[in-house]
C-alpha positions in Angstrom: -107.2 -62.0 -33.9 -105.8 -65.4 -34.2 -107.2 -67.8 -36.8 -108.5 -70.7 -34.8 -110.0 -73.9 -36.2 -114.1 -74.7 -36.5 -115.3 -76.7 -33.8 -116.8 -79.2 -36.2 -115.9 -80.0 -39.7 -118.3 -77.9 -42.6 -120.3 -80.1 -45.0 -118.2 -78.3 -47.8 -114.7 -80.5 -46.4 -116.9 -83.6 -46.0 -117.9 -83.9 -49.5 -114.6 -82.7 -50.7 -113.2 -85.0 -48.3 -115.3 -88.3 -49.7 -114.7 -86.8 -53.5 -111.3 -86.9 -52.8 -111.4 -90.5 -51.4 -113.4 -92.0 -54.3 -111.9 -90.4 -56.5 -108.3 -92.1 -55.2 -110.0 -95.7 -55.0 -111.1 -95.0 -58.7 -107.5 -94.4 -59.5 -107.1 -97.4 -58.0 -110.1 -99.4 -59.6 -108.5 -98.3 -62.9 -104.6 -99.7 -62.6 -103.2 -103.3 -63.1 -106.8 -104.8 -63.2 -105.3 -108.5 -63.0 -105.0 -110.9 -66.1 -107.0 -111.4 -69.1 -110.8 -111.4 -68.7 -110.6 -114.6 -70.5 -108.2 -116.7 -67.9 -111.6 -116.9 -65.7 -110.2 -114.3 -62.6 -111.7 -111.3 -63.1 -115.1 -112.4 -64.0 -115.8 -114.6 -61.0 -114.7 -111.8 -58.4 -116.9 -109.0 -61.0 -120.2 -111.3 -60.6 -119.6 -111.9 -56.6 -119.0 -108.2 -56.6 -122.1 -107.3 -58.7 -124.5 -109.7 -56.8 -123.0 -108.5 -53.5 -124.5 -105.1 -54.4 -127.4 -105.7 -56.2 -128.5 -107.6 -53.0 -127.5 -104.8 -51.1 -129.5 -102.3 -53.3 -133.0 -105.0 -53.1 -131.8 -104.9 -49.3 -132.3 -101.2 -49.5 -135.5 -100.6 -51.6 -137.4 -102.9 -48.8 -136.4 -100.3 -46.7 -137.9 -97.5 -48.6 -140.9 -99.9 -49.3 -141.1 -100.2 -46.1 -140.9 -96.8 -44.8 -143.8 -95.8 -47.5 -145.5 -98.3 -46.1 -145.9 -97.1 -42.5 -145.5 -93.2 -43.8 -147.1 -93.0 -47.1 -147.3 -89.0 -46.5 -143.3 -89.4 -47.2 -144.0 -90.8 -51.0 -143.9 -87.6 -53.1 -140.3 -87.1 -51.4 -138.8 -90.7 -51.8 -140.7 -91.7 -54.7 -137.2 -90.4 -57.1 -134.9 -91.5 -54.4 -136.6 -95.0 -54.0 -136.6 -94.8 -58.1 -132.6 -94.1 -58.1 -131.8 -97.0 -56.4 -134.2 -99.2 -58.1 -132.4 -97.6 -61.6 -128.5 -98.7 -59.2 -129.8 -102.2 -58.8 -130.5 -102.4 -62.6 -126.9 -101.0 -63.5 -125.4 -103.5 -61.0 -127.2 -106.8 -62.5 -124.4 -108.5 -63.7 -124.9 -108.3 -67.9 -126.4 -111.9 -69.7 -123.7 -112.9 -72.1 -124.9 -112.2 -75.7 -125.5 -115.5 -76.6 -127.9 -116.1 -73.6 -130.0 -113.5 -74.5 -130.5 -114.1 -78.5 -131.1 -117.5 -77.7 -133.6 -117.9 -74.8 -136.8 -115.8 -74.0 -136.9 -116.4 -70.8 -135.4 -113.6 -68.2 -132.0 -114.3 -67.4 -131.7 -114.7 -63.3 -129.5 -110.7 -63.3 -132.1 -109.2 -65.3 -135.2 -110.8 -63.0 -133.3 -109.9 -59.8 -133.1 -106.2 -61.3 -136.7 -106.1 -62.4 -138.1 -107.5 -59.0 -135.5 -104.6 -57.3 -137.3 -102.0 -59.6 -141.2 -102.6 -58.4 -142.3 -102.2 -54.8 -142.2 -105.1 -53.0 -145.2 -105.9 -49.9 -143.3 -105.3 -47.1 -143.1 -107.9 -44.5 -144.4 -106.7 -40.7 -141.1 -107.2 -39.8 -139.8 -104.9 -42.0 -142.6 -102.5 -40.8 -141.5 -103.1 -37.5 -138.1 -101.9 -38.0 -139.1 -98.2 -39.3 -139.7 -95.6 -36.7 -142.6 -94.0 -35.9 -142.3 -90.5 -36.6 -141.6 -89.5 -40.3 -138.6 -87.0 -39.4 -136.6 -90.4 -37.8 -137.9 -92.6 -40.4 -135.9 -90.1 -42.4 -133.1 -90.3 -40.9 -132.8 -93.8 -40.4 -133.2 -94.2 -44.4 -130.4 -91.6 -44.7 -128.0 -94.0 -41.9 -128.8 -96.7 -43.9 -127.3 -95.0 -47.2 -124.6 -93.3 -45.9 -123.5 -97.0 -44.9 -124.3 -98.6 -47.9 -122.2 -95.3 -49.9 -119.4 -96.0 -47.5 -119.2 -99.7 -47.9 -119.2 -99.2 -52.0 -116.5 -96.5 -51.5 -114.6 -99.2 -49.9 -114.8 -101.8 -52.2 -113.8 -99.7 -55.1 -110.3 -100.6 -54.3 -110.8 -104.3 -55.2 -113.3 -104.1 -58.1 -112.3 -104.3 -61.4 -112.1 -100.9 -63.6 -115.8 -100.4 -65.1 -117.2 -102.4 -62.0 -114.8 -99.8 -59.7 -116.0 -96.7 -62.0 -119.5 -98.0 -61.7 -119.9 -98.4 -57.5 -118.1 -95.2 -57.3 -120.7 -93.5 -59.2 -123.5 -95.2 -57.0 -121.6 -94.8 -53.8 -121.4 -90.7 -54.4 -125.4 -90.9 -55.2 -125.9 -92.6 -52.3 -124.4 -89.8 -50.2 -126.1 -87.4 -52.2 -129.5 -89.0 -51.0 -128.3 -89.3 -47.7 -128.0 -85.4 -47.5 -130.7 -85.1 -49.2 -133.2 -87.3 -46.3 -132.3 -85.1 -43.7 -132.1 -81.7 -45.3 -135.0 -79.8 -45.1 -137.0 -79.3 -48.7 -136.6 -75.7 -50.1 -134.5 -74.9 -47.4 -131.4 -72.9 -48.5 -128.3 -74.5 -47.6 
């Protein structure tokens, strides 16, 4: 009997597929990084970069907030999902130089923007609006929504900087994790 091909690929080549690619990009992220860190070109395009996805990480914990707002049955299994991304936002605030830090007790602006990502936030009635009403496709769209988010961090791996590129490829590969994860079914065997 002839050996003919699967009608649709297997979740086993997807993942290996999207290892593959982030794991090229990081290759990438790692080699000729630019100049100097001191010459002023790198860290400019590191702190756009870093804000870019901290605000898309806030962006995506109002969506969580949101959806546990209108389906707070769904909080025991987002609660460590909603937590990991609050923990990605944290690791993406761009660092306060040294100096900042020793000498002023205020919060700097990175490390307020990650502590407001990390607690709920009251979710606006628009942002209730936007979540659907049954649970399983409030699930799902939480899933769409990081399965985009991983892809667009897979994609700008290739023109972060090293640690930066090392770092969103890290994030982008949870975020496909919870994206499985939203629309698998708990203690199912896979």
């Amino acid at each position: 009997m002839p050996w003919t091909l699967p009608p649709r690929p297997s979740r086993r080549s997807l993942l290996t597929g999207a290892a593959g690619a982030a794991g090229a990009a990081l290759l990438a992220g790692c080699t000729g990084g630019g100049g100097p860190s001191g010459d002023g070109t790198g860290i400019p395009l590191e702190r756009r970069m870093r804000e870019g996805a901290v605000r898309d990480s806030a962006r995506l914990l109002e969506r969580y907030d949101a959806t546990l707002a209108v389906h707070p049955g769904l909080a025991e299994r987002l609660a460590p999902l909603r937590a990991a991304v609050a923990a990605h936002s944290a690791a993406l605030a761009f660092p306060a130089p040294a100096a900042t830090r020793s000498a002023s007790p205020s919060p700097s602006a990175s490390a307020s923007a990650a502590a407001a990502a990390a607690t709920p936030s009251g979710s606006t009635a628009a942002g209730r609006a936007d979540v659907p009403p049954k649970p399983a496709e409030a699930l799902s769209a939480l899933a769409d929504a990081e399965r985009s988010l991983s892809e667009a961090r897979t994609i700008a791996l290739a023109g972060a900087p090293g640690e930066l590129a090392r770092l969103l490829a890290s994030v982008a590969a949870c975020g496909a994790v919870h994206a499985y994860l939203l629309t698998s079914t708990p203690g199912a065997a896979s």
